[in-house]
XYZ file of C-alpha atoms in Angstrom:
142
model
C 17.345 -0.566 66.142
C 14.407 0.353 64.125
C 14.904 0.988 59.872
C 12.587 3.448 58.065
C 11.484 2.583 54.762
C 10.914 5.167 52.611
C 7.818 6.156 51.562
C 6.843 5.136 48.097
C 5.373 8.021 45.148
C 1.513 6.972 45.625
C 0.687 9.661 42.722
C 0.821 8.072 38.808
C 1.620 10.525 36.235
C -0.979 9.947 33.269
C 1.016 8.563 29.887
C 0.307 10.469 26.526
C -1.879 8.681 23.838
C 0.361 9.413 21.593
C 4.226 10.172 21.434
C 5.522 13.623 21.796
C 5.921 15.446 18.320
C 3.477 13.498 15.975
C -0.328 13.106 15.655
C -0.227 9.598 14.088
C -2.409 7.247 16.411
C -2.049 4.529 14.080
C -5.515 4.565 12.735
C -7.632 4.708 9.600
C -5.885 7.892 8.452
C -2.223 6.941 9.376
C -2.486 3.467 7.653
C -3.706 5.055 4.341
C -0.861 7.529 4.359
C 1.435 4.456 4.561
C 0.075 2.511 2.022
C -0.359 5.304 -0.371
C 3.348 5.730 -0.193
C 4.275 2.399 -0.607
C 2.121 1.638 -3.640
C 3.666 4.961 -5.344
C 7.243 3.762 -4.726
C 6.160 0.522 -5.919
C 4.418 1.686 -9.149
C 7.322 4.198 -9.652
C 9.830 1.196 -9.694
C 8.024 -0.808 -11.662
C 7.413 2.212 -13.906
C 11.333 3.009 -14.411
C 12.097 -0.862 -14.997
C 9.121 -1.091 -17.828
C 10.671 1.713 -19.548
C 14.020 0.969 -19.401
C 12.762 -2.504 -20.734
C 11.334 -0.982 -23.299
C 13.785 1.200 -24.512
C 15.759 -1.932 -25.228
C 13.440 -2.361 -28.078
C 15.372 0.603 -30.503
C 18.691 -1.102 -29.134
C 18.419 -4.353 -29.617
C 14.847 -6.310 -30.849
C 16.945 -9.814 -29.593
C 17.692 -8.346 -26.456
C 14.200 -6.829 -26.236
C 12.683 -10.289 -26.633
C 15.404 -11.929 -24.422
C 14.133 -9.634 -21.282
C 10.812 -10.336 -21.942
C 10.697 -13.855 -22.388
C 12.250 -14.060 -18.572
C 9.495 -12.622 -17.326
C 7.401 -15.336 -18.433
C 7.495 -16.952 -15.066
C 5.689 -17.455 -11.764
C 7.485 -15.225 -9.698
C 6.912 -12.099 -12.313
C 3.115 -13.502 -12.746
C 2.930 -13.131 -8.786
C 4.511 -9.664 -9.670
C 1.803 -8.882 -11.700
C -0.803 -9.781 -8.996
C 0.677 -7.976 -6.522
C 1.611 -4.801 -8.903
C -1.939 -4.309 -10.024
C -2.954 -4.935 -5.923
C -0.644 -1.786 -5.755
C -2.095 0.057 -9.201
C -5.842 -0.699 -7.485
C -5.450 0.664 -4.089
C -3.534 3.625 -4.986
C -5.980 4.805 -7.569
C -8.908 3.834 -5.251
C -6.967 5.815 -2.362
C -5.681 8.674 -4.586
C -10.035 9.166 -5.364
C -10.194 9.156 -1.574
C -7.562 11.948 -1.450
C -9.414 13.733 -3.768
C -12.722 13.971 -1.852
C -10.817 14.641 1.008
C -8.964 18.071 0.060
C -12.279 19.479 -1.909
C -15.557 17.794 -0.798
C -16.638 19.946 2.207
C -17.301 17.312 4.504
C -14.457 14.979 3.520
C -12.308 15.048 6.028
C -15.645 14.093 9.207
C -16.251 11.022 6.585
C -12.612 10.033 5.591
C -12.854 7.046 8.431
C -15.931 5.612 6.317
C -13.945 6.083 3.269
C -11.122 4.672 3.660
C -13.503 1.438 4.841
C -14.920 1.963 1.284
C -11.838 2.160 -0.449
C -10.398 -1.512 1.169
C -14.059 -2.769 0.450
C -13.840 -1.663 -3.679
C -9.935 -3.114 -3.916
C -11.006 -6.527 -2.062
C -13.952 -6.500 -4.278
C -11.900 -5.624 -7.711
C -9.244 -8.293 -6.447
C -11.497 -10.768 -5.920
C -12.292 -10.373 -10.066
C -8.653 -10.361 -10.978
C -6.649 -12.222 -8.534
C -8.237 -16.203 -9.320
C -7.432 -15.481 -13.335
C -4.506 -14.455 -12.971
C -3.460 -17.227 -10.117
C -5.115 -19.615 -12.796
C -2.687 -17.965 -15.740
C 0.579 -18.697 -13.183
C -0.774 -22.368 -12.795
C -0.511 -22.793 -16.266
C 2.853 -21.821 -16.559
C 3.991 -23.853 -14.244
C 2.164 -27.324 -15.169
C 2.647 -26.466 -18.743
């Protein structure tokens, strides 16, 4: 008795690059999308707590005080660091956007860009980021 074995497909169908539906290949252009949102959530939270904060001020100037002096801590210093990380790159990013939509060649360069936007925020970090660590050290040894 002799078995066949059937004969195997030989013939690969090529995969897309990218999913069905979207045009996000995860690069330059995707990642700034992403992190433009996220910093706008993030600055619009932080936005509606400061006001609300401050609107305790024509309620209550004890209460007022009472918030703010719990924010005197590490955990809101590291906040702070990583709010104005946010406030940086978005407004770096946003200037981005802005060449982008009305410089005529903004969109062949907006790889290079977006390069030059992570270089300016590293670069303006670098100047704020050790004070303000140095500020939350102080808080906590002091």
């Amino acid at each position: 008795m002799v078995t066949l074995k059937p004969e195997r497909a030989t013939t690969r169908i090529p995969l897309p690059k990218a999913p069905a539906g979207t045009v996000y290949r995860g690069h330059e252009g995707m990642w700034s999308w992403v992190l433009h949102r996220i910093t706008g959530v993030a600055i619009f939270f932080f936005l509606l707590v400061h006001v609300l904060d401050t609107a305790l001020v024509r309620i209550s100037p004890q209460t007022y005080n009472g918030v703010i002096a719990t924010y005197k801590n590490p955990i809101m210093g590291l906040g702070e660091l990583f709010l104005v990380a946010a406030i940086v790159f978005h407004a770096f990013n946003g200037l981005r956007i802005i060449l982008i939509d009305f410089w005529s060649v903004g969109t062949k360069h907006q790889r290079a860009m977006f390069w030059i936007v992570i270089a300016l925020w590293i670069i303006t970090m670098a100047g704020f980021a050790p004070r303000q660590l140095m500020v939350i050290i102080s808080e906590v040894s002091g």
